[in-house]
Amino acid sequence: MSDEERTKQIAELSKSLKEGERIVGPTRRPDGTLRKPIRIRAGYTPQDEVAIYQPKGALLKKEMGSAGPPGYDPDADSKPKPKTKSVKRNERKKEKRIQAALEKEKNVSEVEESGKQEFVEALTSQVNELAVQDSQAQDIDKRIRALRKKIRLTEALEQKSTEQNLKPEQLEKLAKLEDWRRELKLLEDEKGETTVS
């Protein structure tokens, strides 16, 4: 479309304009082509220019600003009020309570420091003794469980087959059965002694 044709088109549109209407001329697209001219009616406002709706309460807040509620005088509020007798009395009580608590903490900390080292040494020795006893008891329990399992498996083997069908390792197990029973009895007696003491 040439410049002459565009001007003719705009002229035709402008002849038929009513009062308050206007024409927006053709605009260029990114690819270089031109858009048609647009006729805008009277009283039309584009959506981008329309004001956002705000309720009356929001408008009143804007008008008031930071003045505060009606009748508020910020100068009168900034002056410190004299303290009443009860406020002064409460402050004194609070200070006394704080000082008493500080003194109590000092006394407790002094007593604790003197007895702390003795207590810590006694406690560590007890913990070490318990740890040694506990590890010995665990070792005994572990050994007892292992012996019971060996005895159980060997007795099952004895019941299952005759001595003629057994391998040499199985015959050794049968020979050791009585030793394992004696050892188990000794361990159970030892465990009983440690739990009593």
Tab-separated table of N, CA, C and O in Angstrom, residues 77-144:
chain	number	residue	atom	x	y	z
A	77	ASP	N	1.223	12.893	72.115
A	77	ASP	CA	1.616	11.512	72.398
A	77	ASP	C	3.122	11.384	72.607
A	77	ASP	O	3.571	10.486	73.298
A	78	SER	N	3.901	12.261	72.012
A	78	SER	CA	5.350	12.152	72.114
A	78	SER	C	5.886	12.581	73.480
A	78	SER	O	6.997	12.240	73.851
A	79	LYS	N	5.110	13.342	74.248
A	79	LYS	CA	5.559	13.779	75.572
A	79	LYS	C	5.473	12.607	76.556
A	79	LYS	O	4.468	11.908	76.605
A	80	PRO	N	6.537	12.369	77.354
A	80	PRO	CA	6.483	11.262	78.320
A	80	PRO	C	5.542	11.598	79.482
A	80	PRO	O	5.531	12.709	79.992
A	81	LYS	N	4.767	10.612	79.868
A	81	LYS	CA	3.832	10.803	80.984
A	81	LYS	C	4.571	10.529	82.283
A	81	LYS	O	5.440	9.653	82.344
A	82	PRO	N	4.230	11.215	83.345
A	82	PRO	CA	4.857	10.921	84.639
A	82	PRO	C	4.392	9.551	85.141
A	82	PRO	O	3.255	9.147	84.926
A	83	LYS	N	5.315	8.815	85.790
A	83	LYS	CA	5.003	7.471	86.274
A	83	LYS	C	4.169	7.558	87.541
A	83	LYS	O	4.409	8.377	88.416
A	84	THR	N	3.225	6.638	87.629
A	84	THR	CA	2.367	6.588	88.827
A	84	THR	C	3.092	5.818	89.924
A	84	THR	O	4.118	5.162	89.688
A	85	LYS	N	2.530	5.878	91.129
A	85	LYS	CA	3.137	5.191	92.279
A	85	LYS	C	3.211	3.684	92.043
A	85	LYS	O	4.219	3.037	92.348
A	86	SER	N	2.141	3.122	91.489
A	86	SER	CA	2.111	1.664	91.304
A	86	SER	C	3.144	1.218	90.265
A	86	SER	O	3.778	0.172	90.422
A	87	VAL	N	3.349	2.017	89.222
A	87	VAL	CA	4.344	1.670	88.213
A	87	VAL	C	5.739	1.685	88.827
A	87	VAL	O	6.555	0.774	88.613
A	88	LYS	N	6.036	2.713	89.627
A	88	LYS	CA	7.345	2.809	90.280
A	88	LYS	C	7.565	1.630	91.233
A	88	LYS	O	8.646	1.035	91.278
A	89	ARG	N	6.519	1.282	91.987
A	89	ARG	CA	6.613	0.179	92.942
A	89	ARG	C	6.888	-1.139	92.200
A	89	ARG	O	7.722	-1.936	92.616
A	90	ASN	N	6.181	-1.350	91.087
A	90	ASN	CA	6.381	-2.578	90.305
A	90	ASN	C	7.795	-2.657	89.740
A	90	ASN	O	8.402	-3.734	89.696
A	91	GLU	N	8.339	-1.525	89.293
A	91	GLU	CA	9.714	-1.516	88.788
A	91	GLU	C	10.714	-1.883	89.881
A	91	GLU	O	11.662	-2.633	89.644
A	92	ARG	N	10.513	-1.360	91.087
A	92	ARG	CA	11.418	-1.689	92.197
A	92	ARG	C	11.361	-3.181	92.514
A	92	ARG	O	12.386	-3.834	92.733
A	93	LYS	N	10.143	-3.747	92.535
A	93	LYS	CA	9.983	-5.181	92.818
A	93	LYS	C	10.707	-6.024	91.764
A	93	LYS	O	11.372	-7.016	92.078
A	94	LYS	N	10.570	-5.601	90.511
A	94	LYS	CA	11.197	-6.336	89.427
A	94	LYS	C	12.724	-6.312	89.568
A	94	LYS	O	13.391	-7.340	89.387
A	95	GLU	N	13.289	-5.155	89.894
A	95	GLU	CA	14.730	-5.043	90.082
A	95	GLU	C	15.206	-5.938	91.229
A	95	GLU	O	16.237	-6.604	91.126
A	96	LYS	N	14.438	-5.968	92.335
A	96	LYS	CA	14.810	-6.811	93.474
A	96	LYS	C	14.809	-8.289	93.079
A	96	LYS	O	15.695	-9.055	93.473
A	97	ARG	N	13.804	-8.699	92.306
A	97	ARG	CA	13.715	-10.093	91.881
A	97	ARG	C	14.912	-10.466	91.009
A	97	ARG	O	15.495	-11.542	91.155
A	98	ILE	N	15.279	-9.569	90.116
A	98	ILE	CA	16.412	-9.835	89.223
A	98	ILE	C	17.704	-9.960	90.026
A	98	ILE	O	18.512	-10.881	89.811
A	99	GLN	N	17.914	-9.060	90.992
A	99	GLN	CA	19.126	-9.114	91.814
A	99	GLN	C	19.167	-10.390	92.651
A	99	GLN	O	20.209	-11.024	92.789
A	100	ALA	N	18.015	-10.785	93.213
A	100	ALA	CA	17.960	-12.012	94.011
A	100	ALA	C	18.308	-13.226	93.150
A	100	ALA	O	19.031	-14.132	93.588
A	101	ALA	N	17.802	-13.244	91.934
A	101	ALA	CA	18.086	-14.367	91.041
A	101	ALA	C	19.570	-14.416	90.690
A	101	ALA	O	20.177	-15.501	90.651
A	102	LEU	N	20.192	-13.264	90.449
A	102	LEU	CA	21.619	-13.220	90.140
A	102	LEU	C	22.462	-13.722	91.315
A	102	LEU	O	23.409	-14.487	91.137
A	103	GLU	N	22.105	-13.304	92.545
A	103	GLU	CA	22.836	-13.757	93.727
A	103	GLU	C	22.690	-15.261	93.920
A	103	GLU	O	23.648	-15.954	94.269
A	104	LYS	N	21.485	-15.764	93.690
A	104	LYS	CA	21.241	-17.194	93.841
A	104	LYS	C	22.086	-17.989	92.847
A	104	LYS	O	22.668	-19.018	93.195
A	105	GLU	N	22.176	-17.500	91.607
A	105	GLU	CA	22.983	-18.182	90.597
A	105	GLU	C	24.460	-18.193	90.988
A	105	GLU	O	25.151	-19.188	90.795
A	106	LYS	N	24.946	-17.081	91.555
A	106	LYS	CA	26.342	-17.016	91.990
A	106	LYS	C	26.612	-18.055	93.071
A	106	LYS	O	27.611	-18.776	93.029
A	107	ASN	N	25.722	-18.151	94.076
A	107	ASN	CA	25.896	-19.111	95.167
A	107	ASN	C	25.878	-20.551	94.658
A	107	ASN	O	26.690	-21.379	95.063
A	108	VAL	N	24.948	-20.837	93.777
A	108	VAL	CA	24.821	-22.190	93.237
A	108	VAL	C	26.062	-22.545	92.431
A	108	VAL	O	26.589	-23.655	92.525
A	109	SER	N	26.558	-21.599	91.627
A	109	SER	CA	27.729	-21.895	90.795
A	109	SER	C	28.970	-22.144	91.653
A	109	SER	O	29.794	-23.000	91.329
A	110	GLU	N	29.117	-21.421	92.777
A	110	GLU	CA	30.263	-21.640	93.659
A	110	GLU	C	30.218	-23.033	94.277
A	110	GLU	O	31.220	-23.743	94.346
A	111	VAL	N	29.042	-23.447	94.745
A	111	VAL	CA	28.883	-24.768	95.350
A	111	VAL	C	29.111	-25.851	94.301
A	111	VAL	O	29.761	-26.868	94.569
A	112	GLU	N	28.585	-25.627	93.112
A	112	GLU	CA	28.714	-26.634	92.055
A	112	GLU	C	30.164	-26.834	91.652
A	112	GLU	O	30.602	-27.957	91.430
A	113	GLU	N	30.933	-25.770	91.548
A	113	GLU	CA	32.312	-25.881	91.096
A	113	GLU	C	33.149	-26.712	92.065
A	113	GLU	O	33.987	-27.506	91.649
A	114	SER	N	32.917	-26.542	93.359
A	114	SER	CA	33.704	-27.297	94.337
A	114	SER	C	33.371	-28.790	94.297
A	114	SER	O	34.250	-29.641	94.398
A	115	GLY	N	32.100	-29.114	94.163
A	115	GLY	CA	31.677	-30.512	94.162
A	115	GLY	C	31.696	-31.155	92.788
A	115	GLY	O	31.575	-32.369	92.669
A	116	LYS	N	31.869	-30.379	91.748
A	116	LYS	CA	31.800	-30.908	90.400
A	116	LYS	C	32.913	-31.888	90.107
A	116	LYS	O	32.654	-32.976	89.588
A	117	GLN	N	34.134	-31.535	90.446
A	117	GLN	CA	35.265	-32.397	90.101
A	117	GLN	C	35.162	-33.752	90.804
A	117	GLN	O	35.379	-34.796	90.190
A	118	GLU	N	34.815	-33.734	92.076
A	118	GLU	CA	34.686	-34.998	92.805
A	118	GLU	C	33.585	-35.857	92.188
A	118	GLU	O	33.743	-37.067	92.011
A	119	PHE	N	32.475	-35.214	91.867
A	119	PHE	CA	31.342	-35.931	91.291
A	119	PHE	C	31.710	-36.522	89.927
A	119	PHE	O	31.396	-37.676	89.634
A	120	VAL	N	32.406	-35.749	89.114
A	120	VAL	CA	32.778	-36.201	87.773
A	120	VAL	C	33.722	-37.395	87.865
A	120	VAL	O	33.569	-38.387	87.136
A	121	GLU	N	34.700	-37.329	88.777
A	121	GLU	CA	35.643	-38.446	88.910
A	121	GLU	C	34.941	-39.725	89.369
A	121	GLU	O	35.196	-40.811	88.852
A	122	ALA	N	34.037	-39.592	90.340
A	122	ALA	CA	33.307	-40.764	90.820
A	122	ALA	C	32.434	-41.346	89.715
A	122	ALA	O	32.358	-42.572	89.538
A	123	LEU	N	31.803	-40.483	88.979
A	123	LEU	CA	30.905	-40.921	87.913
A	123	LEU	C	31.676	-41.627	86.799
A	123	LEU	O	31.241	-42.684	86.319
A	124	THR	N	32.822	-41.092	86.421
A	124	THR	CA	33.601	-41.730	85.352
A	124	THR	C	34.112	-43.100	85.787
A	124	THR	O	34.123	-44.037	84.987
A	125	SER	N	34.513	-43.231	87.049
A	125	SER	CA	34.988	-44.539	87.509
A	125	SER	C	33.850	-45.566	87.490
A	125	SER	O	34.043	-46.719	87.097
A	126	GLN	N	32.648	-45.144	87.882
A	126	GLN	CA	31.495	-46.060	87.861
A	126	GLN	C	31.151	-46.468	86.433
A	126	GLN	O	30.862	-47.640	86.171
A	127	VAL	N	31.205	-45.517	85.527
A	127	VAL	CA	30.880	-45.821	84.132
A	127	VAL	C	31.896	-46.795	83.558
A	127	VAL	O	31.538	-47.745	82.846
A	128	ASN	N	33.171	-46.598	83.871
A	128	ASN	CA	34.206	-47.503	83.363
A	128	ASN	C	34.003	-48.921	83.893
A	128	ASN	O	34.152	-49.897	83.158
A	129	GLU	N	33.667	-49.053	85.190
A	129	GLU	CA	33.425	-50.375	85.769
A	129	GLU	C	32.246	-51.060	85.093
A	129	GLU	O	32.296	-52.251	84.765
A	130	LEU	N	31.167	-50.284	84.872
A	130	LEU	CA	29.982	-50.857	84.223
A	130	LEU	C	30.295	-51.278	82.795
A	130	LEU	O	29.821	-52.319	82.324
A	131	ALA	N	31.095	-50.498	82.086
A	131	ALA	CA	31.429	-50.825	80.705
A	131	ALA	C	32.219	-52.131	80.647
A	131	ALA	O	31.978	-52.985	79.781
A	132	VAL	N	33.183	-52.318	81.564
A	132	VAL	CA	33.985	-53.542	81.586
A	132	VAL	C	33.095	-54.736	81.905
A	132	VAL	O	33.177	-55.783	81.250
A	133	GLN	N	32.224	-54.591	82.935
A	133	GLN	CA	31.330	-55.696	83.307
A	133	GLN	C	30.381	-56.025	82.167
A	133	GLN	O	30.114	-57.196	81.888
A	134	ASP	N	29.896	-54.988	81.503
A	134	ASP	CA	28.933	-55.195	80.424
A	134	ASP	C	29.586	-55.923	79.257
A	134	ASP	O	29.007	-56.848	78.688
A	135	SER	N	30.815	-55.531	78.914
A	135	SER	CA	31.488	-56.191	77.790
A	135	SER	C	31.789	-57.653	78.134
A	135	SER	O	31.679	-58.529	77.276
A	136	GLN	N	32.178	-57.941	79.397
A	136	GLN	CA	32.433	-59.323	79.803
A	136	GLN	C	31.148	-60.139	79.750
A	136	GLN	O	31.149	-61.279	79.293
A	137	ALA	N	30.031	-59.514	80.212
A	137	ALA	CA	28.748	-60.227	80.195
A	137	ALA	C	28.320	-60.515	78.758
A	137	ALA	O	27.792	-61.596	78.469
A	138	GLN	N	28.578	-59.574	77.857
A	138	GLN	CA	28.216	-59.790	76.458
A	138	GLN	C	29.055	-60.913	75.857
A	138	GLN	O	28.541	-61.743	75.092
A	139	ASP	N	30.342	-60.957	76.192
A	139	ASP	CA	31.208	-62.019	75.677
A	139	ASP	C	30.728	-63.383	76.167
A	139	ASP	O	30.697	-64.360	75.405
A	140	ILE	N	30.368	-63.457	77.452
A	140	ILE	CA	29.885	-64.729	78.021
A	140	ILE	C	28.595	-65.148	77.339
A	140	ILE	O	28.424	-66.312	76.961
A	141	ASP	N	27.664	-64.197	77.163
A	141	ASP	CA	26.386	-64.521	76.508
A	141	ASP	C	26.615	-65.031	75.082
A	141	ASP	O	25.983	-65.993	74.640
A	142	LYS	N	27.530	-64.370	74.390
A	142	LYS	CA	27.818	-64.765	73.013
A	142	LYS	C	28.375	-66.191	72.962
A	142	LYS	O	27.965	-67.006	72.123
A	143	ARG	N	29.289	-66.488	73.857
A	143	ARG	CA	29.897	-67.819	73.905
A	143	ARG	C	28.854	-68.887	74.268
A	143	ARG	O	28.857	-69.982	73.705
A	144	ILE	N	27.960	-68.547	75.210
A	144	ILE	CA	26.896	-69.504	75.609
A	144	ILE	C	26.000	-69.815	74.414
A	144	ILE	O	25.659	-70.978	74.162
